[in-house]
XYZ file of C-alpha atoms in Angstrom:
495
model
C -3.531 -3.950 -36.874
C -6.865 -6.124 -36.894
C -9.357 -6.558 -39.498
C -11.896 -8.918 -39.141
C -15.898 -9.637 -42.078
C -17.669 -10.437 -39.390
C -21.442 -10.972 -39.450
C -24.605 -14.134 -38.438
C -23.864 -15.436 -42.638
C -21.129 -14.583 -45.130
C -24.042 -12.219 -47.388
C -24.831 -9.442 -44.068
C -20.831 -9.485 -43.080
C -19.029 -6.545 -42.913
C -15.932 -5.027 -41.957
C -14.600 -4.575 -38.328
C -11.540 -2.710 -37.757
C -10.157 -2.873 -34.159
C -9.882 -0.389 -32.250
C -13.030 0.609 -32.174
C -14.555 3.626 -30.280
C -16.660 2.346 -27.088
C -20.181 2.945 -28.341
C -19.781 1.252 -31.888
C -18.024 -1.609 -30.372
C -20.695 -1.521 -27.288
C -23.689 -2.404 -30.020
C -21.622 -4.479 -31.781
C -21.415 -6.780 -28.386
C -25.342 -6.445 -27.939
C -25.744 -8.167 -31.596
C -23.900 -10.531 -30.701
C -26.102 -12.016 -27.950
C -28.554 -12.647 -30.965
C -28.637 -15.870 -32.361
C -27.180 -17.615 -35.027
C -23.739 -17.047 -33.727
C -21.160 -14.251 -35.226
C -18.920 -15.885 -37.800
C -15.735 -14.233 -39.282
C -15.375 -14.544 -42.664
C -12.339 -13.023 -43.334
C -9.329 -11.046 -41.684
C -6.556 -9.014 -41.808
C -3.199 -8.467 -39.283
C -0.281 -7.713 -38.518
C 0.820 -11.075 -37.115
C 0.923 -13.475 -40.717
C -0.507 -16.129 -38.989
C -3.377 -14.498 -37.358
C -6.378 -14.184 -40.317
C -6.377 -18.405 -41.214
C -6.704 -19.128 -37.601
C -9.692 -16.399 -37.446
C -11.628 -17.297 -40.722
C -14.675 -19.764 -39.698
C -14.049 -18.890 -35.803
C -17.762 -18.482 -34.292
C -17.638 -15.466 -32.183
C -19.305 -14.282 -29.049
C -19.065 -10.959 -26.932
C -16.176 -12.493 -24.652
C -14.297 -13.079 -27.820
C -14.347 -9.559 -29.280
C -13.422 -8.166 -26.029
C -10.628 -10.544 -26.408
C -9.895 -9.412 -29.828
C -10.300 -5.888 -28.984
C -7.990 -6.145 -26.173
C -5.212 -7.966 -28.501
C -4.846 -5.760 -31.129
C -3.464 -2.983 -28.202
C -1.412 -6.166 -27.066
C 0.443 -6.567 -30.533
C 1.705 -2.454 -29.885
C 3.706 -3.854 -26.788
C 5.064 -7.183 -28.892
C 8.639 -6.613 -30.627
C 9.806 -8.036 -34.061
C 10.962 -11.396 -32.561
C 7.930 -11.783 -30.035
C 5.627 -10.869 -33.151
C 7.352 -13.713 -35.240
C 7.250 -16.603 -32.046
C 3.703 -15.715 -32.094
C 2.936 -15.817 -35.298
C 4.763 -19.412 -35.605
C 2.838 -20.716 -32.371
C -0.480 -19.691 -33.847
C 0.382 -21.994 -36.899
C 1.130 -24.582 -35.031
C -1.202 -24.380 -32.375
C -3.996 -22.657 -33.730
C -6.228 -21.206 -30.692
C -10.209 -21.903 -30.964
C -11.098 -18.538 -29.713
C -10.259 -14.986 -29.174
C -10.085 -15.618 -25.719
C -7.112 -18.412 -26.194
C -5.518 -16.207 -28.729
C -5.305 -13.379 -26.461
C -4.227 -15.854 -23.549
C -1.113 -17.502 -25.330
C 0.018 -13.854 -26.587
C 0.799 -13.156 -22.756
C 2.555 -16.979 -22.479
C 5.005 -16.735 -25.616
C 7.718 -17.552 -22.981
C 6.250 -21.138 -22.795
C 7.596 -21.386 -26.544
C 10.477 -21.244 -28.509
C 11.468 -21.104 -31.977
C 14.170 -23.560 -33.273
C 15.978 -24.509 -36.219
C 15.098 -27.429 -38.301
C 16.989 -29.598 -40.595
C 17.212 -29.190 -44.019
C 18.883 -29.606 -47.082
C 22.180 -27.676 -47.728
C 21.124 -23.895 -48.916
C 17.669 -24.110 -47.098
C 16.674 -22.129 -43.804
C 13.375 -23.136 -41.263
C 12.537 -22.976 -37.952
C 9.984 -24.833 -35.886
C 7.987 -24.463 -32.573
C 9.331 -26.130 -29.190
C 7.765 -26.116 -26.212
C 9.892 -24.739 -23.182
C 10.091 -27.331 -20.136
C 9.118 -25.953 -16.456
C 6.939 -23.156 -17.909
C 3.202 -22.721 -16.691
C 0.763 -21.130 -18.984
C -1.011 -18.681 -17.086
C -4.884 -17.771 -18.355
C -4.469 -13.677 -17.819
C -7.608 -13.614 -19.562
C -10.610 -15.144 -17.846
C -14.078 -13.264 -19.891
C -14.290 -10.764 -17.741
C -12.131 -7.903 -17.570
C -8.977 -7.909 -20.096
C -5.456 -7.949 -18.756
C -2.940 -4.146 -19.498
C -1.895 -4.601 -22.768
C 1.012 -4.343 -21.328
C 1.571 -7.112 -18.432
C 4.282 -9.459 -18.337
C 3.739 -12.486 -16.050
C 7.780 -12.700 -15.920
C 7.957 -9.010 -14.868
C 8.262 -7.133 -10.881
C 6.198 -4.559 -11.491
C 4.250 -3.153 -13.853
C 4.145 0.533 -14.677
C 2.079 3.027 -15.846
C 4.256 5.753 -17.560
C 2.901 9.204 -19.311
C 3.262 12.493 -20.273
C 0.373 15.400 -21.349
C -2.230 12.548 -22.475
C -0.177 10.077 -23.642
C 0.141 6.738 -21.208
C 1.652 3.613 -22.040
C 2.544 0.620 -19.969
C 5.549 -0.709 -18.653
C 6.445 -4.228 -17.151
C 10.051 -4.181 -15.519
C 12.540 -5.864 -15.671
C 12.457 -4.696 -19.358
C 15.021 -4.389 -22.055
C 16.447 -2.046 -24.001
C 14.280 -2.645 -26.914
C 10.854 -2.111 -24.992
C 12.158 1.145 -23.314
C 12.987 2.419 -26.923
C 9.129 1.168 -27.887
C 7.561 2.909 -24.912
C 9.748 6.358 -26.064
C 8.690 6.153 -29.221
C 5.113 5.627 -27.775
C 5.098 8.542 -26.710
C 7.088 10.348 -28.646
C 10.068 11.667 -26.181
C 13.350 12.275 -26.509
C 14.242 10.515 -24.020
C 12.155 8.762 -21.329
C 13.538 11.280 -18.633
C 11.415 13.205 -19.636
C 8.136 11.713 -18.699
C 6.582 10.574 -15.025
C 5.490 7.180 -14.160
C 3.774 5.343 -11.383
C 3.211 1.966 -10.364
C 0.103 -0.253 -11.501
C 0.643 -3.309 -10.799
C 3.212 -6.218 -11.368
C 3.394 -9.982 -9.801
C 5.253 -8.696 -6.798
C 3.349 -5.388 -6.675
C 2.989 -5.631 -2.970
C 6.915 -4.925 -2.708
C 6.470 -1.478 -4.267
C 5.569 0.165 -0.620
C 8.896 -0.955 0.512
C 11.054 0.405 -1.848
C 12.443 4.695 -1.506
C 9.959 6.891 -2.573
C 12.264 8.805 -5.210
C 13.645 7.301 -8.022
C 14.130 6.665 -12.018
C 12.912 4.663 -14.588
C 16.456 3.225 -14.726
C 16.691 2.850 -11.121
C 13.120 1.301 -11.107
C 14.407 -1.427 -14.190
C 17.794 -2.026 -12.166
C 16.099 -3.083 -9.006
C 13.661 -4.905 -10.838
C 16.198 -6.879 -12.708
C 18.219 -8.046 -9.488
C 14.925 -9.002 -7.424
C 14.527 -11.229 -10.251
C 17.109 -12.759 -11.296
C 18.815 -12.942 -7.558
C 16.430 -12.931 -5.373
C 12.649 -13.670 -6.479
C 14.292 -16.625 -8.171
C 15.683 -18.134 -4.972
C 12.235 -19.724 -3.220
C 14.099 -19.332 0.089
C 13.269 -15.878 0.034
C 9.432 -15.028 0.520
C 7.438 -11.970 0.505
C 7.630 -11.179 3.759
C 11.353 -12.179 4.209
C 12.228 -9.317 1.897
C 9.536 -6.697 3.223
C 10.741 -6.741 6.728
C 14.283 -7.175 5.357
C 13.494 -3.879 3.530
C 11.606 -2.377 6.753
C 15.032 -3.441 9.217
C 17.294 -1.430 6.350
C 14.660 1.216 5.955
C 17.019 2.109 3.031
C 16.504 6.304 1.919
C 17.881 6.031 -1.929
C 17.437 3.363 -4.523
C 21.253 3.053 -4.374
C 20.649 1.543 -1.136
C 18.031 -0.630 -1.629
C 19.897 -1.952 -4.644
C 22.904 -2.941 -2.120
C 20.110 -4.108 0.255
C 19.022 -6.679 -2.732
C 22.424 -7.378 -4.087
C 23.394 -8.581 -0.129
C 20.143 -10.218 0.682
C 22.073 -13.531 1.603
C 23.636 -11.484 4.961
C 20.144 -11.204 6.426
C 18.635 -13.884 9.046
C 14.367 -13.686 9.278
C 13.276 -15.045 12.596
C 9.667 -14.675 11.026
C 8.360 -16.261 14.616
C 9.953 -13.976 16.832
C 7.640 -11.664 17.065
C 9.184 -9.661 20.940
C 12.206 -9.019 21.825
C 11.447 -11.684 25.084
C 11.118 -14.287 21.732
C 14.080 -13.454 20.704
C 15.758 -13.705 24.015
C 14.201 -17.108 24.442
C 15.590 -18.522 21.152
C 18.818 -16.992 22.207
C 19.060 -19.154 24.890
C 17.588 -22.359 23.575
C 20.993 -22.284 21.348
C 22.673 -22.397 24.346
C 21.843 -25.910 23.777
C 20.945 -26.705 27.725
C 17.261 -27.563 27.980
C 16.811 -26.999 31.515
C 18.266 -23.007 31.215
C 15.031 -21.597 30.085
C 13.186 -22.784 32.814
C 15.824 -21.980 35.220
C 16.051 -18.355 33.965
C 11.794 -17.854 34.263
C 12.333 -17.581 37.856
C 14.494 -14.970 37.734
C 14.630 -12.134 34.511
C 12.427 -9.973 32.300
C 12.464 -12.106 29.678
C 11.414 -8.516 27.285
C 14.042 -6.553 28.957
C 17.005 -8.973 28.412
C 15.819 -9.422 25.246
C 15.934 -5.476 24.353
C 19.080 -5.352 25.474
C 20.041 -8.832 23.615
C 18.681 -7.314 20.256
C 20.578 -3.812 20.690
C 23.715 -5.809 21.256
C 23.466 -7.757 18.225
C 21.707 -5.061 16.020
C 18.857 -7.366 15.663
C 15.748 -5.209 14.318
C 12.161 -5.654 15.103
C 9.574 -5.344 12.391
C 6.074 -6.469 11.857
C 7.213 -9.682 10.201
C 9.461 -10.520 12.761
C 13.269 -10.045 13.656
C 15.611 -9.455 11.605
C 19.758 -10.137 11.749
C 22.682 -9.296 9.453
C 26.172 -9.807 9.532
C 26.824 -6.308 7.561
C 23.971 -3.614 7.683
C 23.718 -2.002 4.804
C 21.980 1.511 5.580
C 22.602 4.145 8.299
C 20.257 3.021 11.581
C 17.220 5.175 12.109
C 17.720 7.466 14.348
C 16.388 7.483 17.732
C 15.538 11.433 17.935
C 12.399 12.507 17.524
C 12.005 15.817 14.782
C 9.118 17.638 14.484
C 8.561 19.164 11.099
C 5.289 21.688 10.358
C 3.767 22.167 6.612
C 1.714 25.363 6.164
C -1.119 26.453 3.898
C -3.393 28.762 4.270
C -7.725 27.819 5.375
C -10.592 29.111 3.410
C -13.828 28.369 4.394
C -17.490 28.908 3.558
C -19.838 30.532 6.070
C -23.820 30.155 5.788
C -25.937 32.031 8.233
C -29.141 32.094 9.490
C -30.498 33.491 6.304
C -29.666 30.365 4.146
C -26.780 32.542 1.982
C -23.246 31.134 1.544
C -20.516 33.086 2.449
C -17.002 32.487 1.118
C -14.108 33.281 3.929
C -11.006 34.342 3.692
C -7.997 32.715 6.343
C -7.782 36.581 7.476
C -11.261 35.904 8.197
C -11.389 32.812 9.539
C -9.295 34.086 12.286
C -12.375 35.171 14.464
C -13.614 31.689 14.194
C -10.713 30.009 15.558
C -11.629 28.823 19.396
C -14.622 26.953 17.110
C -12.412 25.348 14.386
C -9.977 24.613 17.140
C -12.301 22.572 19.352
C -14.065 20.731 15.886
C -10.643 19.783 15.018
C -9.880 18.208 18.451
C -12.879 15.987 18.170
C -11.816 14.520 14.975
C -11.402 10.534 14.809
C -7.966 10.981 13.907
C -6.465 11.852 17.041
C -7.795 7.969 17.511
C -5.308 6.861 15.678
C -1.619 6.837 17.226
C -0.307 7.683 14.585
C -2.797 9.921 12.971
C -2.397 10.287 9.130
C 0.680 8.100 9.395
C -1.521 5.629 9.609
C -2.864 5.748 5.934
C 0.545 5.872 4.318
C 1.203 3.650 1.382
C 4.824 3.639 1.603
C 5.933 1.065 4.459
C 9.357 2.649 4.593
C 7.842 6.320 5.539
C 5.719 4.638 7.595
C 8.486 2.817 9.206
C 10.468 6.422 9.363
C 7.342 8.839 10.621
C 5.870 8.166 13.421
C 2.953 10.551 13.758
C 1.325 12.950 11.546
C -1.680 15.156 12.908
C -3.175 18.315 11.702
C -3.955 21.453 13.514
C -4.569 25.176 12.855
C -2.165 28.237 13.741
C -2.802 32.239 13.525
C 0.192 33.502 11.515
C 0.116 36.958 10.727
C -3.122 37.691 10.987
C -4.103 34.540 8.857
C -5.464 31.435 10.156
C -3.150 28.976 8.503
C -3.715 24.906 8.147
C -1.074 22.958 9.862
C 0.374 19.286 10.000
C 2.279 18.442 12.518
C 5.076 15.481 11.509
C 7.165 13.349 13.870
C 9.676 11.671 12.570
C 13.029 9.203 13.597
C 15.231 11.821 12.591
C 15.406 14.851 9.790
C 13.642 14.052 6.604
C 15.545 14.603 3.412
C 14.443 16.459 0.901
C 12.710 13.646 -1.518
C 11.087 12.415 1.903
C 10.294 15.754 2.756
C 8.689 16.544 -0.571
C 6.687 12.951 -1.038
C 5.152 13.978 2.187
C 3.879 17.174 0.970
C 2.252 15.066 -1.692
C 0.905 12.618 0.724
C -0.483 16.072 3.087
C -1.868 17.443 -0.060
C -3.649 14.057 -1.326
C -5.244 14.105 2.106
C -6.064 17.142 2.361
C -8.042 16.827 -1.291
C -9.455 13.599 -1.320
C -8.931 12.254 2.303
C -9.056 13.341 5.462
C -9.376 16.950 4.423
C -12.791 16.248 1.993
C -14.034 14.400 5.390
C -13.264 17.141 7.783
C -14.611 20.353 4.992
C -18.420 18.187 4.963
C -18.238 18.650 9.184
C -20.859 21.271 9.893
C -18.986 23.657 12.592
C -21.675 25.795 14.710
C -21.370 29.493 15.193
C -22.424 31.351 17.657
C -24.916 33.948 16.063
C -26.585 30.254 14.203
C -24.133 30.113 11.217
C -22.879 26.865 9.840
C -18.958 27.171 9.023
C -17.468 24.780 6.793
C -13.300 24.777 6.720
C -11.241 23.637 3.587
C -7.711 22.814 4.358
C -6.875 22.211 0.388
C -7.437 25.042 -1.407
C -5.987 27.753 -4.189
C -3.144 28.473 -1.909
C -2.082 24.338 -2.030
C -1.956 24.186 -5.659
C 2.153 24.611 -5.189
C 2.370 22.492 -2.096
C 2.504 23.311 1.345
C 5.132 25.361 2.817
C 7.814 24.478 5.573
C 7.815 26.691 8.902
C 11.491 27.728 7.976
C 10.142 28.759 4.541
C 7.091 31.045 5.916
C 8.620 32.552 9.125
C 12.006 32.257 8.545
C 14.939 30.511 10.429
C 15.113 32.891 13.100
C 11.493 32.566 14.245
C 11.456 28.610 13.737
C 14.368 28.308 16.059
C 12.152 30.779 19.026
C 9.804 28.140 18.297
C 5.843 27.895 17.205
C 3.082 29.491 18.936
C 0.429 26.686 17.933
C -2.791 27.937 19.759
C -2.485 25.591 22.581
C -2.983 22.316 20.493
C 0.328 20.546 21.702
């Protein structure tokens, strides 16, 4: 809670209670551009310490969005963290709303010790922490989640209905009971969440694309304490650690983490004739390399070198282990087909739009089929692969194109997947998601503005996300059956 008399002299003051709804505090920001400068006279909080640091502080728009911004901030601070602050405001009293804000997202840099005193009497004072950097998460501009811990992994974003409240993992017991009371669960199972940031955000794309809250805090806590706290270990050391392991559970990427002292990152071998090369060089004979150019394929030997030590190429570079931790990826090749029915919207030459069924659709196929083979995404290798966030999909699919298919009279939407191996069903379901987020907002909302040309003069436009996607797409096996999967699809002629 934040009360602050705030006015340009103590007789026009009034009362400001934070938070405010966006248009009050919006004006209140444009009076303060006036001159004299805002003064607060007076001010009430939660934190004890907080309204004698305030009273006489001069106050300009930068510092109310500070202040604004601070009074969600005390929601995410416990009984303890409320109390450090309180006694570092007292004994470091901030000059603005911008350094109060600042140090109540650095109260690690502090600590609160006891004092001595006479027998029967109890104090603490404020001690500085050695090797601590106090980090300025709030620069004028745009505040910092209420949220954010500059110790954490990541930083989530969980919710439920309307409610949202933020996250930063590790965490401990404590917070996860604040964030459940937040928002009012029985138990935090029962809500979703999604990631939003964090210090080592980028390593969310490498992590298995199903998982738990208390999965999520696990993982977090062992990065941190084992791994992100060893400086031998960079970024991309663990991504294309991650990438090698390609690990399908969070059970497995925790064992990946726990055992990340078995890996070796060549991170300048970038081809398996590199590798070969350094092979040889710790042969520890100078004149072998040389020797050897006359003679080999320095790529093939070093294929075969890598497949004999179960050395693994990624985009990093090589990686080794003594003790793999995950099943290999496999080296066949499964194709895997999502279905949903097309709608479209026809306008002909009298300027009238048209809405079409997929039934109807079906006598505009031969034109839908040749748009579609024009598209810019067949540019792509890997078609919609290519757009995946998740590096460990990415790692596991390795093409993803969309065509069209007359099913039962119905011309149905198709996407065509290629992956190292069967998908499982979390995969299988995140990459519906992925299909239908595409289909929506990506590629699909490109391909449903294309203009396809008719032969009486009509303009047809084709919407691959529609009514029929609200559920998801549907496997072949689940609209034909397993009997008429297995005879095998009859896709038009596009593969």
């Amino acid at each position: 809670m934040l009360r602050i008399r705030i006015g340009h002299d103590e007789r026009s003051a009034s009362w400001l209670t934070f938070p405010q709804q966006p248009g009050k505090i919006d004006l209140l920001y444009t009076e303060m551009q006036k001159d004299p400068p805002m003064i607060i006279y007076e001010a009430e909080a939660s934190i004890p310490a907080l309204p004698e640091v305030l009273k006489g502080m001069r106050t300009d728009a930068e510092s109310a969005r500070a202040l604004a911004c601070l009074t969600k901030r005390l929601e995410y601070l416990t009984q303890a963290e409320q109390a450090l602050f309180s006694a570092v405001l007292k004994a470091e009293p901030p000059k603005s709303g911008k350094d109060i804000l600042n140090l109540s997202y650095n109260l690690d840099n502090y600590e609160l010790v006891a004092e001595n005193h006479d027998p029967g009497q109890a104090g603490q004072t404020v001690r500085k922490v050695e090797g601590k950097t106090f980090q300025d998460m709030y620069q004028g501009e745009f505040p910092p989640d209420a949220g954010y811990d500059k110790n954490s992994v990541f930083l989530l974003h969980i919710y439920t209905g309307r409610k949202r409240y933020s996250l930063a993992v590790p965490t401990t017991p404590e917070k996860m009971e604040m964030a459940r009371a937040a928002l009012d669960l029985r138990s935090l199972n029962q809500c979703k969440f999604n990631q939003y940031g964090g210090p080592f955000q980028e390593l969310w794309g490498y992590l298995p694309t199903k998982s738990d809250l208390k999965e999520v805090n696990r993982i977090a806590t062992v990065l941190k304490e084992k791994v992100l706290s060893n400086h031998s270990y960079t970024l991309n050391f663990l991504k294309a650690v991650f990438l090698a392991e390609c690990p399908r559970t969070m059970k497995e990427a925790l064992s990946v983490v726990r055992n990340m002292g078995n890996y070796e990152f060549l991170d300048q071998v970038q081809e398996p004739g590199t590798y070969a090369r350094e092979v040889i060089r710790s042969y520890g004979d100078p004149s072998l390399e040389s020797l050897l150019d006359r003679y080999v394929d320095w790529d093939a030997i070093g294929q075969a070198m890598m497949k004999e030590h179960g050395a693994v190429q990624t985009r990093y570079g090589i990686v080794t282990s003594k003790k793999w931790c995950c099943e290999r990826l496999s080296d066949e090749t499964v194709v895997t087909r999502l279905y949903n029915q097309l709608t479209g919207v026809f306008c002909g030459s009298e300027g009238y739009d048209e809405s079409f069924s997929a039934t109807e659709l079906t006598i505009f196929e031969k034109q839908i089929r040749e748009e579609l083979e024009q598209d810019s995404i067949f540019e792509q290798k890997t078609g919609l692969a290519e757009y995946m966030d998740n590096q460990l999909m990415k790692q596991r699919i390795l093409s993803m194109f969309p065509a069209i298919e007359v099913y039962h009279h119905a011309l149905w939407g198709v996407l065509q997947i290629e992956s190292k191996g069967e998908l499982t069903p979390d995969e299988l379901e995140w990459t519906k998601k992925y299909w239908m987020g595409q289909a929506s907002d990506g590629w699909g909302e490109s391909f449903e503005q294309t203009d396809i040309e008719c032969e009486d003069g009509g303009i047809l436009n084709v919407h691959f996300y529609n009514s029929s996607m609200i559920y998801g797409p549907r496997t072949e096996q689940e609209l034909k059956g397993v009997e008429a999967v297995q005879q095998g699809p009859q896709m038009g002629g596009m593969w």
